[in-house]
Tab-separated table of N, CA and C in Angstrom:
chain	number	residue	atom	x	y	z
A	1	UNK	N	-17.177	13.647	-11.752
A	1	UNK	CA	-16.163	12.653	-11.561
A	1	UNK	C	-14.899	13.095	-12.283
A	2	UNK	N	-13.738	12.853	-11.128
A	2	UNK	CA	-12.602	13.262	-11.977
A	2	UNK	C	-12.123	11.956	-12.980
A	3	UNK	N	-11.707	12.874	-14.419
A	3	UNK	CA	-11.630	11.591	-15.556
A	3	UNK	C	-9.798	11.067	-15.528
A	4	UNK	N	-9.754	10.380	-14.843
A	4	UNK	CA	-8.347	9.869	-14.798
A	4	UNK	C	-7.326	9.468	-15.974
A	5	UNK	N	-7.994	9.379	-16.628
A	5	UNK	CA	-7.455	9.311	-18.402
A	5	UNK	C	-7.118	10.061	-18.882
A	6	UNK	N	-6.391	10.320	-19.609
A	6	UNK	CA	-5.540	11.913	-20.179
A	6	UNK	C	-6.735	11.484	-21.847
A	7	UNK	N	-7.045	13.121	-22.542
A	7	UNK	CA	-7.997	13.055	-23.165
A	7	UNK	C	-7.626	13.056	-24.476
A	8	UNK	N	-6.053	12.873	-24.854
A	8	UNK	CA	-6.124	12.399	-25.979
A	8	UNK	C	-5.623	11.364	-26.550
A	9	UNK	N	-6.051	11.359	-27.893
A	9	UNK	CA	-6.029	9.363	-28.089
A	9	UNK	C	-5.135	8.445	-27.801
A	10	UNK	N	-5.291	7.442	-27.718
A	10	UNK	CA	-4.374	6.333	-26.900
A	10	UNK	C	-4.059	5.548	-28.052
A	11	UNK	N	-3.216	4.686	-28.259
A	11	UNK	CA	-3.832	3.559	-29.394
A	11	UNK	C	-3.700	2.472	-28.687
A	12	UNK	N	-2.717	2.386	-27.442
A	12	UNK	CA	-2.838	1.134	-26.596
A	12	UNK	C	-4.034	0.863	-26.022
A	13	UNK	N	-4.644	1.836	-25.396
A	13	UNK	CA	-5.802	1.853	-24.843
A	13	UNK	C	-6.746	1.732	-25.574
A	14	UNK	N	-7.025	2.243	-27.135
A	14	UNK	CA	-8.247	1.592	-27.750
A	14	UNK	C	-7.860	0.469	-28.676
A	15	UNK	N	-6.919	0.041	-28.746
A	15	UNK	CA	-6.431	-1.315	-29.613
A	15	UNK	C	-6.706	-2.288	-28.492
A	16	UNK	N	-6.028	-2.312	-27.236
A	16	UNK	CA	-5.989	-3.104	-26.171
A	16	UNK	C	-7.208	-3.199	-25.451
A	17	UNK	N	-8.368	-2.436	-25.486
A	17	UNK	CA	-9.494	-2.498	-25.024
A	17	UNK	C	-10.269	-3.448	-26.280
A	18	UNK	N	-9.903	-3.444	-27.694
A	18	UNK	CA	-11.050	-4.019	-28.392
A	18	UNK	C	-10.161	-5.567	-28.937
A	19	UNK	N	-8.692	-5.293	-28.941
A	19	UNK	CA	-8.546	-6.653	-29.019
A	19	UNK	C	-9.083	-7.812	-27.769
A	20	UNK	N	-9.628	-7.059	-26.593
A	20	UNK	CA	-9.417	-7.673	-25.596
A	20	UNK	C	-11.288	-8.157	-25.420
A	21	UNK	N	-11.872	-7.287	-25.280
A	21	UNK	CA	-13.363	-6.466	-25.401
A	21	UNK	C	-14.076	-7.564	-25.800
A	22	UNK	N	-15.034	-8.311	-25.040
A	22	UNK	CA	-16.635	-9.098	-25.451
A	22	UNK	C	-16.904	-8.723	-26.021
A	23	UNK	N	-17.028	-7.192	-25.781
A	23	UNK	CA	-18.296	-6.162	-26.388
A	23	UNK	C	-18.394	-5.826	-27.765
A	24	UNK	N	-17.302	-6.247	-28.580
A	24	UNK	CA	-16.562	-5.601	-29.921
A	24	UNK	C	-17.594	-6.115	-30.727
A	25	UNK	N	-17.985	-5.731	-32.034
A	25	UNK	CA	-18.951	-6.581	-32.803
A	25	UNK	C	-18.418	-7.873	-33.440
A	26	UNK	N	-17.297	-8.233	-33.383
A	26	UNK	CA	-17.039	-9.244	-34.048
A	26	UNK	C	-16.140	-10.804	-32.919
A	27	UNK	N	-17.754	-11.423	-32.807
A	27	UNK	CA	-17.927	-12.478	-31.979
A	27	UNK	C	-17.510	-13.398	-32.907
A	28	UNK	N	-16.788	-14.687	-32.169
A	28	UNK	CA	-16.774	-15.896	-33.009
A	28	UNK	C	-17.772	-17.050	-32.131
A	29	UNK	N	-19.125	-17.320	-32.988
A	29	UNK	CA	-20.205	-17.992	-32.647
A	29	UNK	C	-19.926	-19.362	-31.889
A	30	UNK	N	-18.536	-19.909	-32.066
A	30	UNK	CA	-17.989	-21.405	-31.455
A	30	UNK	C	-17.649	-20.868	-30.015
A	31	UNK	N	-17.222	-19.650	-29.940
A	31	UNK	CA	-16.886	-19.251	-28.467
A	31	UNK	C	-17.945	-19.253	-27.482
A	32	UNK	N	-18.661	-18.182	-28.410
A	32	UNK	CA	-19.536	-17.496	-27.411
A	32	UNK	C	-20.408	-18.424	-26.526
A	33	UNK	N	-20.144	-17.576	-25.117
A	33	UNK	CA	-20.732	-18.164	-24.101
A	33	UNK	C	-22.093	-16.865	-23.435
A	34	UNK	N	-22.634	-17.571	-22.246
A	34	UNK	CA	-23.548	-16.586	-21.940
A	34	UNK	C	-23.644	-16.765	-20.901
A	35	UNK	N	-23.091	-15.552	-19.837
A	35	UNK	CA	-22.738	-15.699	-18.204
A	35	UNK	C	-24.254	-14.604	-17.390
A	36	UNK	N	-24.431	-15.229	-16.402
A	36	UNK	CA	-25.442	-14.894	-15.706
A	36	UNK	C	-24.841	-13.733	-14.296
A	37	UNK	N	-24.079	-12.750	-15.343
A	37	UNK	CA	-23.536	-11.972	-13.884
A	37	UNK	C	-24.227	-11.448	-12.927
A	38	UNK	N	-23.716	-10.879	-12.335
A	38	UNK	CA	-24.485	-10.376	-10.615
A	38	UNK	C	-24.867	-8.957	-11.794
A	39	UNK	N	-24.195	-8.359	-12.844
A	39	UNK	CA	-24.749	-7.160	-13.038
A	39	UNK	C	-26.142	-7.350	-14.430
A	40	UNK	N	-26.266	-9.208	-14.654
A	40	UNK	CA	-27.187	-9.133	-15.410
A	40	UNK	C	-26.341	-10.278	-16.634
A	41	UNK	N	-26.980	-10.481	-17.687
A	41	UNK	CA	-26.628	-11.290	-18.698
A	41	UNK	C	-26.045	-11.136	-19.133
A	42	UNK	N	-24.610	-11.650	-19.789
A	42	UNK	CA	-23.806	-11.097	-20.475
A	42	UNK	C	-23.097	-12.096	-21.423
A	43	UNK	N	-22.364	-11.977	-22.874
A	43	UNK	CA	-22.205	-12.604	-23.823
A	43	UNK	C	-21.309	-12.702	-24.069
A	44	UNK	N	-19.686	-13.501	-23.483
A	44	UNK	CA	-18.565	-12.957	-24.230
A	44	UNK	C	-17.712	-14.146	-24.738
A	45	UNK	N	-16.784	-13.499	-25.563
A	45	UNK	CA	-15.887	-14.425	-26.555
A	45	UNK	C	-14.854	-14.938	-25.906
A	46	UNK	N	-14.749	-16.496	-25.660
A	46	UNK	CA	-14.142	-16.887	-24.935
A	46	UNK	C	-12.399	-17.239	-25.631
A	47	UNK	N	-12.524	-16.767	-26.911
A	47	UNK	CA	-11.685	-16.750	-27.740
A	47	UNK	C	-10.688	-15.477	-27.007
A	48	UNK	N	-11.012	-14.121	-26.663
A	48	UNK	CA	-10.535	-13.365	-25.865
A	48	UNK	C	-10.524	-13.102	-24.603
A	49	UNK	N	-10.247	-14.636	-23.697
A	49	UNK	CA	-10.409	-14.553	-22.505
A	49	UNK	C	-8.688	-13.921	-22.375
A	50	UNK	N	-8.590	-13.493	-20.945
A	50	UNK	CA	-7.007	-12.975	-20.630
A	50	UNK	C	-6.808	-14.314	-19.142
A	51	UNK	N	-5.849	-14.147	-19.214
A	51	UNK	CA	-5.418	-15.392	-18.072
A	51	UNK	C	-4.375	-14.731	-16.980
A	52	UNK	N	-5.035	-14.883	-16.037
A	52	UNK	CA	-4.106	-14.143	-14.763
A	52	UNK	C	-3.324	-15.224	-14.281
A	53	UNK	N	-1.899	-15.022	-14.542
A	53	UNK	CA	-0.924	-15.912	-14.080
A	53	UNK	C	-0.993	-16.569	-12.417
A	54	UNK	N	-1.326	-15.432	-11.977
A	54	UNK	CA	-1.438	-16.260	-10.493
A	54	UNK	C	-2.861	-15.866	-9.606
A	55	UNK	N	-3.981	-15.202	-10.291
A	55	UNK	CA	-4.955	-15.059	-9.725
A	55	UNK	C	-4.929	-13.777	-9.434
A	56	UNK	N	-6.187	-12.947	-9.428
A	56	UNK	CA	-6.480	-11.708	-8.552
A	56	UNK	C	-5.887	-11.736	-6.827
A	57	UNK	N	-5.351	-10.740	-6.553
A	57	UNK	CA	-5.050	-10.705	-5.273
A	57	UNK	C	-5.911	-11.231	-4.675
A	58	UNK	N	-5.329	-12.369	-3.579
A	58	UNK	CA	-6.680	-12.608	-2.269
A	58	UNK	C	-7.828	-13.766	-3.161
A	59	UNK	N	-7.678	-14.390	-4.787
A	59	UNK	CA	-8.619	-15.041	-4.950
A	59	UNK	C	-7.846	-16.216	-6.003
A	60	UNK	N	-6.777	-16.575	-5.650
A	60	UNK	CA	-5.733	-16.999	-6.669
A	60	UNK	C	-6.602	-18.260	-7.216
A	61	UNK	N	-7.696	-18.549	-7.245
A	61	UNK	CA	-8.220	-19.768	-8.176
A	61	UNK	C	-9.068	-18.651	-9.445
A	62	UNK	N	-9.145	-17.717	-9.159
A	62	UNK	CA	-10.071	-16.893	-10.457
A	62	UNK	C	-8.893	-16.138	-11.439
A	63	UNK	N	-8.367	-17.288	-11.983
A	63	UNK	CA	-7.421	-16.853	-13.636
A	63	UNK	C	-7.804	-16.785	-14.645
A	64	UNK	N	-8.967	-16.974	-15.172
A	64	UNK	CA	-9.366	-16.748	-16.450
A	64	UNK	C	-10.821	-15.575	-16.347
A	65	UNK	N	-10.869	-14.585	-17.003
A	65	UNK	CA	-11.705	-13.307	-17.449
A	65	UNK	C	-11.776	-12.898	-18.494
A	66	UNK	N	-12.730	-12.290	-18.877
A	66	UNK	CA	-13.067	-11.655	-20.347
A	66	UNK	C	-13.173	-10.266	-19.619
A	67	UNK	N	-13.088	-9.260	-20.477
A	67	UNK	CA	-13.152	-7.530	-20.467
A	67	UNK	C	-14.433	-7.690	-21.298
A	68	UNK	N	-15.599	-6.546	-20.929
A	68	UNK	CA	-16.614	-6.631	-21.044
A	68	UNK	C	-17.435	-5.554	-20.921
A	69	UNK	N	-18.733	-4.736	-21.920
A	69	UNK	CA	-19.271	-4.084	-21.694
A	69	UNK	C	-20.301	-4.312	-19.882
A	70	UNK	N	-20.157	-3.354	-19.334
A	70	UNK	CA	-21.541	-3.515	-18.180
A	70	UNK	C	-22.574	-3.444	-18.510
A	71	UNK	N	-23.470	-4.491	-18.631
A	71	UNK	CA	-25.048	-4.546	-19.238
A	71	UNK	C	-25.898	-3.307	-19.125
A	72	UNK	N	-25.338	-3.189	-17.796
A	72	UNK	CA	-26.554	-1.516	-17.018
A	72	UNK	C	-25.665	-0.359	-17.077
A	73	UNK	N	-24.753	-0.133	-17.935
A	73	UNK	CA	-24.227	0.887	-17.967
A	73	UNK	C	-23.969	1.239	-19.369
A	74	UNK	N	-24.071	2.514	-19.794
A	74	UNK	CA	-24.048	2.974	-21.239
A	74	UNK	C	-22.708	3.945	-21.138
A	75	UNK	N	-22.168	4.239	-20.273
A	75	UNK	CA	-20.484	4.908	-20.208
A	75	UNK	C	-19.522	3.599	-20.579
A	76	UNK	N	-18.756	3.966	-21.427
A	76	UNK	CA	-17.855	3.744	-22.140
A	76	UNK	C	-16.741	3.892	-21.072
A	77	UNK	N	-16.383	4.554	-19.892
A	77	UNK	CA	-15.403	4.525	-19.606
A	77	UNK	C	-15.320	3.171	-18.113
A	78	UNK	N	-16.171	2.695	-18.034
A	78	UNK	CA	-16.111	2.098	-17.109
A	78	UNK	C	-16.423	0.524	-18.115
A	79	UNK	N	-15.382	-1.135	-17.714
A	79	UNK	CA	-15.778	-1.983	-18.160
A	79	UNK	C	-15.961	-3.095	-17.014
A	80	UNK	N	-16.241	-3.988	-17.146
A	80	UNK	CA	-16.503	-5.573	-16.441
A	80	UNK	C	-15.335	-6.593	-16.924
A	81	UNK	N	-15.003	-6.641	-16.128
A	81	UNK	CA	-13.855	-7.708	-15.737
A	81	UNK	C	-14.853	-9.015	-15.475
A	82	UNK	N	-14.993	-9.726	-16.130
A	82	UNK	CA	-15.484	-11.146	-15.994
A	82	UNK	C	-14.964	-12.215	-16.025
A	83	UNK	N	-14.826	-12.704	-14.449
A	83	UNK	CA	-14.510	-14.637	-14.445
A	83	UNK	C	-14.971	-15.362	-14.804
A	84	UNK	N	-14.365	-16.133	-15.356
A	84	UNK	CA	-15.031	-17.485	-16.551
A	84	UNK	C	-15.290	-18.339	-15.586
A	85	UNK	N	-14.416	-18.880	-14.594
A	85	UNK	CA	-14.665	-19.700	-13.694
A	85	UNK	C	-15.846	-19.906	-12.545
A	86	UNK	N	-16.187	-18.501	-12.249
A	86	UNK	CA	-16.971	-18.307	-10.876
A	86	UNK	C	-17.787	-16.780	-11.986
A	87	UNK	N	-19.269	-17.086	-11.985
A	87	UNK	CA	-19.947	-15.915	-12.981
A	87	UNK	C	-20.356	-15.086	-11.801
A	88	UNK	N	-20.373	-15.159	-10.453
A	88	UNK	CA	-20.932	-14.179	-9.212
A	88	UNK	C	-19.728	-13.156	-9.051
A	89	UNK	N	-17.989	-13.871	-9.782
A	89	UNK	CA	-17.162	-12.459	-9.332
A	89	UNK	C	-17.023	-11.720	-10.878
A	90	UNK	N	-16.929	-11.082	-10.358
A	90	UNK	CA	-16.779	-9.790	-11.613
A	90	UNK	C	-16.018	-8.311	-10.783
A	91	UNK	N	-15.452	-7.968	-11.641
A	91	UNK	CA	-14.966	-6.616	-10.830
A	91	UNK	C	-15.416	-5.105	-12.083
A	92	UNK	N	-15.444	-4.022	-11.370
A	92	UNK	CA	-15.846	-2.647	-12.343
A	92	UNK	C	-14.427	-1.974	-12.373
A	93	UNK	N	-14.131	-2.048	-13.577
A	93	UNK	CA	-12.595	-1.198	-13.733
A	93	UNK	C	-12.881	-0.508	-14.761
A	94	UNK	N	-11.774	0.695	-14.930
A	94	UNK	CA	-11.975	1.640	-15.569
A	94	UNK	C	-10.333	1.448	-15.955
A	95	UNK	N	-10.641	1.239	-17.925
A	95	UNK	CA	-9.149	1.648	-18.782
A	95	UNK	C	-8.339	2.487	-18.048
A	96	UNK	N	-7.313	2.563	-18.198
A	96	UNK	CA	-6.379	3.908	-18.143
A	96	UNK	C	-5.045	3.828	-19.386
A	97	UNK	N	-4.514	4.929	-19.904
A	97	UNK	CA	-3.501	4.934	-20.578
A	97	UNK	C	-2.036	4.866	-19.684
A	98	UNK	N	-1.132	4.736	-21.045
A	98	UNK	CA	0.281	4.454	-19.739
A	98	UNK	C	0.544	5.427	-19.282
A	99	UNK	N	-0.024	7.003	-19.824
A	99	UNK	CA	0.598	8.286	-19.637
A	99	UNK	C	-0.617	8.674	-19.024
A	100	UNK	N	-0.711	8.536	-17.935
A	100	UNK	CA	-2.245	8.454	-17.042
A	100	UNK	C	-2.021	9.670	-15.687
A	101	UNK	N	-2.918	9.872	-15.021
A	101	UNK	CA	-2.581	10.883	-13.956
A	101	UNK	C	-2.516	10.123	-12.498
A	102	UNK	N	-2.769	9.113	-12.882
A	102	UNK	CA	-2.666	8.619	-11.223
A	102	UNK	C	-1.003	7.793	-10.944
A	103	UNK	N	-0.415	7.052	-11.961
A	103	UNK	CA	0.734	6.328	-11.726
A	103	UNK	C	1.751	6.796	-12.844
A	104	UNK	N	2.757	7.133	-11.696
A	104	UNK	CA	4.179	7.629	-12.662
A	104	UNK	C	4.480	7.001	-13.535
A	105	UNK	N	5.182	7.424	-14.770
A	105	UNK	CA	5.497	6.151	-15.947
A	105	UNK	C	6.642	5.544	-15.448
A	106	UNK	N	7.807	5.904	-14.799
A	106	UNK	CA	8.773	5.007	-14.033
A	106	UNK	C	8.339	3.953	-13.145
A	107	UNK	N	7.263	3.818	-12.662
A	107	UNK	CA	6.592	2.994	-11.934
A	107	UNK	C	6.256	1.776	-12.830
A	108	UNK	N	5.387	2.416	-14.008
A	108	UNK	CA	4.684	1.696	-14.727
A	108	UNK	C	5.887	0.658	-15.436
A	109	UNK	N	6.647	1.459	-15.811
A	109	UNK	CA	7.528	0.969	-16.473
A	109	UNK	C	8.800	-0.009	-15.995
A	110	UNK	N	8.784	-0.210	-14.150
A	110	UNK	CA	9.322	-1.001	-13.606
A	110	UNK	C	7.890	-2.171	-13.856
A	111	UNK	N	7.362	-2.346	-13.343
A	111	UNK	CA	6.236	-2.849	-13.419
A	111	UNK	C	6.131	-3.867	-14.820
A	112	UNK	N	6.200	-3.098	-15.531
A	112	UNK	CA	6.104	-3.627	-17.179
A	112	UNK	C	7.708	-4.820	-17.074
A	113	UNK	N	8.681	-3.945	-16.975
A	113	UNK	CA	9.834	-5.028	-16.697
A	113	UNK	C	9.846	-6.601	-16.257
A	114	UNK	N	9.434	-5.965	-14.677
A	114	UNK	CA	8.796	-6.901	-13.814
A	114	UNK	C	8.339	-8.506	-14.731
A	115	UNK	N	7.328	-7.557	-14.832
A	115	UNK	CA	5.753	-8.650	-16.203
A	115	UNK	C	6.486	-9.179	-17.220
A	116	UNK	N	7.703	-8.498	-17.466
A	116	UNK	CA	7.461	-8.595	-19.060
A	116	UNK	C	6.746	-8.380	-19.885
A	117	UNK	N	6.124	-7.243	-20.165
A	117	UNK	CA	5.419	-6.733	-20.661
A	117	UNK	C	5.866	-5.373	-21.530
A	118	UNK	N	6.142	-5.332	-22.527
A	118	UNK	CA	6.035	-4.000	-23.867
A	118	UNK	C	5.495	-3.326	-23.149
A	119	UNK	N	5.646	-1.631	-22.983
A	119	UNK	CA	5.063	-0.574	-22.728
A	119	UNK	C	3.898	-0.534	-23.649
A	120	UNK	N	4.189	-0.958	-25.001
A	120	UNK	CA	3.445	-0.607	-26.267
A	120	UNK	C	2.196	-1.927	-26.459
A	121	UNK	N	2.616	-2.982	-25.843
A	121	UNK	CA	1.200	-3.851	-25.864
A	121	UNK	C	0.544	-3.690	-24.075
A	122	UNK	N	0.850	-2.792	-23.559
A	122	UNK	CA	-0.076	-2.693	-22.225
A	122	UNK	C	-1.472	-2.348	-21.886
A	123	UNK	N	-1.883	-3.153	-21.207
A	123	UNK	CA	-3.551	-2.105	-21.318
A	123	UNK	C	-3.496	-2.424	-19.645
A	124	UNK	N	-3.770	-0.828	-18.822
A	124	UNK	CA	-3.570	-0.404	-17.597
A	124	UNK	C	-5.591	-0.620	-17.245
A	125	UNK	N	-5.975	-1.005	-16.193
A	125	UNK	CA	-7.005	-1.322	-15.586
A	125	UNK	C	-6.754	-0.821	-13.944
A	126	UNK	N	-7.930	-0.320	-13.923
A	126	UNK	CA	-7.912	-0.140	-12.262
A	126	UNK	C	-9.421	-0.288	-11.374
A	127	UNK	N	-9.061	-1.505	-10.692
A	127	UNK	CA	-10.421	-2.016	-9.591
A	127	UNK	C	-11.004	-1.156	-9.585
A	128	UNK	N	-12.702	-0.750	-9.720
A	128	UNK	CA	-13.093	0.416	-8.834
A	128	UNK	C	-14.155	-0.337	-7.781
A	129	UNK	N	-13.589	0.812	-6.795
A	129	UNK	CA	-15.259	0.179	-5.756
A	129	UNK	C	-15.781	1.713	-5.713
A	130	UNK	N	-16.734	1.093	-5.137
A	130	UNK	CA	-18.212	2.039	-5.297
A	130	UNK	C	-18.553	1.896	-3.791
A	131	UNK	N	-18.225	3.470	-3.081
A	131	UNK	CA	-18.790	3.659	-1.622
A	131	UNK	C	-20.202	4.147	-1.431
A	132	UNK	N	-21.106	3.578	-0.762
A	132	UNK	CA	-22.318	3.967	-0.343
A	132	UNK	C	-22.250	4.535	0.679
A	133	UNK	N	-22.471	6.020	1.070
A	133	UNK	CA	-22.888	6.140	2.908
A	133	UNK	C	-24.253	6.750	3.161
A	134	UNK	N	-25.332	6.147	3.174
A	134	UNK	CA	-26.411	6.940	2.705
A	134	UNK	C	-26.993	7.603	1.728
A	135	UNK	N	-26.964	9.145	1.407
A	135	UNK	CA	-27.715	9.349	-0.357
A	135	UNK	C	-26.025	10.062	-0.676
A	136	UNK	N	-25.582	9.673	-0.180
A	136	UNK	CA	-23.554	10.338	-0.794
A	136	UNK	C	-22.961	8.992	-1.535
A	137	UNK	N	-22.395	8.984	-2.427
A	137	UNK	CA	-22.191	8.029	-3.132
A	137	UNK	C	-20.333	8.517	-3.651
A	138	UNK	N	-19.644	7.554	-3.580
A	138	UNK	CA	-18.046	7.927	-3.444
A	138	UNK	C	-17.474	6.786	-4.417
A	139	UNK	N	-16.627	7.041	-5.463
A	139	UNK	CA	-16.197	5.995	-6.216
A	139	UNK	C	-14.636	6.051	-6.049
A	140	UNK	N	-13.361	5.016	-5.556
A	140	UNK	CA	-12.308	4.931	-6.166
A	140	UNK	C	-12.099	3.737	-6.675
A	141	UNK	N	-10.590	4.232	-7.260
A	141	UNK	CA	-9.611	3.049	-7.807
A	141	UNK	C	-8.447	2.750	-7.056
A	142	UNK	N	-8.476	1.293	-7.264
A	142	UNK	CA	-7.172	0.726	-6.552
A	142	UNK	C	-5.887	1.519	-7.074
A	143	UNK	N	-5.653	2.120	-7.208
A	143	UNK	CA	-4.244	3.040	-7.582
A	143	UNK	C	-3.065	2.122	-7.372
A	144	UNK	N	-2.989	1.564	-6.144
A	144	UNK	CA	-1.742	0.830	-5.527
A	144	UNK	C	-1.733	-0.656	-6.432
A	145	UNK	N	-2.306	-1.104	-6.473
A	145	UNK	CA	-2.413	-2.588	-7.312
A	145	UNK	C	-3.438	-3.041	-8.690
A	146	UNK	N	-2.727	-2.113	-9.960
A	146	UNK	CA	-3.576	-1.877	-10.857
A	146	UNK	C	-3.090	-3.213	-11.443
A	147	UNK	N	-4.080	-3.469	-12.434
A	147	UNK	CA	-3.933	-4.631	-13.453
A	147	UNK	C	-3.078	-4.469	-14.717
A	148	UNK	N	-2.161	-5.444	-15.106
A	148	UNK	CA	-1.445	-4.647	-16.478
A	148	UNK	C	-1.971	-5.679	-17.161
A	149	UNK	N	-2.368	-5.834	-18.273
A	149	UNK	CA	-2.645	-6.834	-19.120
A	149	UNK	C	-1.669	-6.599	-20.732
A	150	UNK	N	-1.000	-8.072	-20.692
A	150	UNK	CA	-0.359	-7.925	-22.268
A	150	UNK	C	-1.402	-8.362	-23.330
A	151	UNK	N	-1.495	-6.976	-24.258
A	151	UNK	CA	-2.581	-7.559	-25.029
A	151	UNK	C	-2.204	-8.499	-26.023
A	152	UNK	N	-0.941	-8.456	-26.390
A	152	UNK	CA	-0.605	-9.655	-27.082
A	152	UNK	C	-0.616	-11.113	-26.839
A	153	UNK	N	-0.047	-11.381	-25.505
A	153	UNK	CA	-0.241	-12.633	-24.883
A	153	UNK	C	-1.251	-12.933	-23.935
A	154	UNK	N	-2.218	-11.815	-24.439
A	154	UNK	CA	-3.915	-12.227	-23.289
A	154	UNK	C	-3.202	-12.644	-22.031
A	155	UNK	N	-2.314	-12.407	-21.214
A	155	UNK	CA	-1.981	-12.685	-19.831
A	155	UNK	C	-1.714	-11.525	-18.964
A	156	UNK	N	-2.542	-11.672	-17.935
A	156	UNK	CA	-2.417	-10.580	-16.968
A	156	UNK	C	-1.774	-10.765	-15.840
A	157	UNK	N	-1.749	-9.656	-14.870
A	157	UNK	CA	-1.279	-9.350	-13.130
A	157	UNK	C	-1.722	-8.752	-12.644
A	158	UNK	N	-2.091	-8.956	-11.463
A	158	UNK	CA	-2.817	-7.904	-10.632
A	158	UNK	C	-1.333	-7.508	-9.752
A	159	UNK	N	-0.587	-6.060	-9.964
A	159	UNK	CA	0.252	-5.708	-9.773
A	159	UNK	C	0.669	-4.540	-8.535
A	160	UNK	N	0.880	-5.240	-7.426
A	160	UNK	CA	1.676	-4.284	-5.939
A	160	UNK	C	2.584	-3.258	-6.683
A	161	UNK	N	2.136	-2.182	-6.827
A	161	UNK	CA	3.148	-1.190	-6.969
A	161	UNK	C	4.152	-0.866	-4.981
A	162	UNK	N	5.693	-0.364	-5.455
A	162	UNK	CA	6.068	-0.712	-4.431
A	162	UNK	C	6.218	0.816	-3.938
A	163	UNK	N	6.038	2.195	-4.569
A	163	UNK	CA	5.966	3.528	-3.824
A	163	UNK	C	4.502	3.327	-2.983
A	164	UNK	N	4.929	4.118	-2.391
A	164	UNK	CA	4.140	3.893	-0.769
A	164	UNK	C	2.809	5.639	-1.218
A	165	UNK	N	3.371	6.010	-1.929
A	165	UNK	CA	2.135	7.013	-2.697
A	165	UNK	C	0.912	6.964	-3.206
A	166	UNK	N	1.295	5.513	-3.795
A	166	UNK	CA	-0.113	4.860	-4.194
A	166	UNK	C	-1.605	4.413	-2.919
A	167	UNK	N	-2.717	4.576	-3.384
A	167	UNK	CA	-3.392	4.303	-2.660
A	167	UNK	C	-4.219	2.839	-2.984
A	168	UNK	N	-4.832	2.490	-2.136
A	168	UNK	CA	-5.611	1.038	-2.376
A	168	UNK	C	-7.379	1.851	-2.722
A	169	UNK	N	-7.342	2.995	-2.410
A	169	UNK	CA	-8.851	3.734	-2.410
A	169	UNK	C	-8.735	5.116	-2.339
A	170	UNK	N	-7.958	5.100	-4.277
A	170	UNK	CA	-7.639	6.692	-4.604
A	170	UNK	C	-9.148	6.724	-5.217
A	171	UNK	N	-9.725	8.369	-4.357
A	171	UNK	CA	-11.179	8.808	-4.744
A	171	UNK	C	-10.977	9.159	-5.804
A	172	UNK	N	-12.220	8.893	-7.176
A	172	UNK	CA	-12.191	9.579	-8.395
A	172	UNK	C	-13.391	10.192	-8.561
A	173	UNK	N	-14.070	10.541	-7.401
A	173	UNK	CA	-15.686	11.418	-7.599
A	173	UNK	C	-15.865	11.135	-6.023
């Protein structure tokens, strides 16, 4: 699998993943809830939920999610996007930094404008789906409409980039 993340350290990306993160060790016991996802049981701090201003594309009643280890998965680079509202949607996204290989930083950085959003409190997310065609197995990311989340103000977007370069099902393996 190609690793879409540039390989050296981020601090947005690991500050913004654990301020954000269920998974972190330090739960506050009044929060914690316990969701019955489609990928299995899962435990997160509702204290770090993020709030999507106007909904995931195509599902505008699912605004509230937690970022989340995947129960059945032990890679670190892939997390769970979890709706508080509806525990059957969940999406598999994979971090990215702002200085990433799939989206120009002029992009990003209209984008960030856009949001209102600090370059420096951003944490970049991208949908993945998972293609089956028999025993061939194909993974991308939404490239074209990645998620920006301000980690400061826990509020997100699911964000239309407007170059026509981007894909909706850029392959990453």
């Amino acid at each position: 699998m190609r690793n879409i993340m540039r390989t050296s350290t981020d601090d947005n990306l690991k500050s913004g993943s654990k301020v954000l993160s269920s998974s972190s060790n330090k739960f506050d016991s009044k929060n914690l809830i316990t969701i019955k996802s489609r990928f299995g049981k899962i435990e997160v701090d509702k204290s770090k939920q993020i709030s999507f201003k106007h909904g995931i594309l195509g599902i505008p009643r699912a605004v509230t999610f937690c970022l989340t280890k995947l129960p059945t998965i032990t890679s670190d680079q892939f997390k769970l996007l979890q709706c508080l509202e509806d525990e059957e949607l969940s999406f598999i996204v994979v971090p990215a930094q702002y200085d990433n290989r799939l989206i120009d930083s002029q992009d990003l950085d209209e984008a960030c404008k856009v949001l209102d959003i600090k370059t420096d409190k951003l944490l970049l997310l991208f949908i993945v789906t998972i293609h089956e065609n028999g025993t061939k197995r194909e993974i991308s990311v939404n490239a074209k409409a990645p998620v920006l989340i301000d980690v400061e103000s826990k509020t997100a977007n699911q964000y239309v980039l407007q170059n026509p370069s981007y894909k909706i099902q850029h392959k990453i393996s």
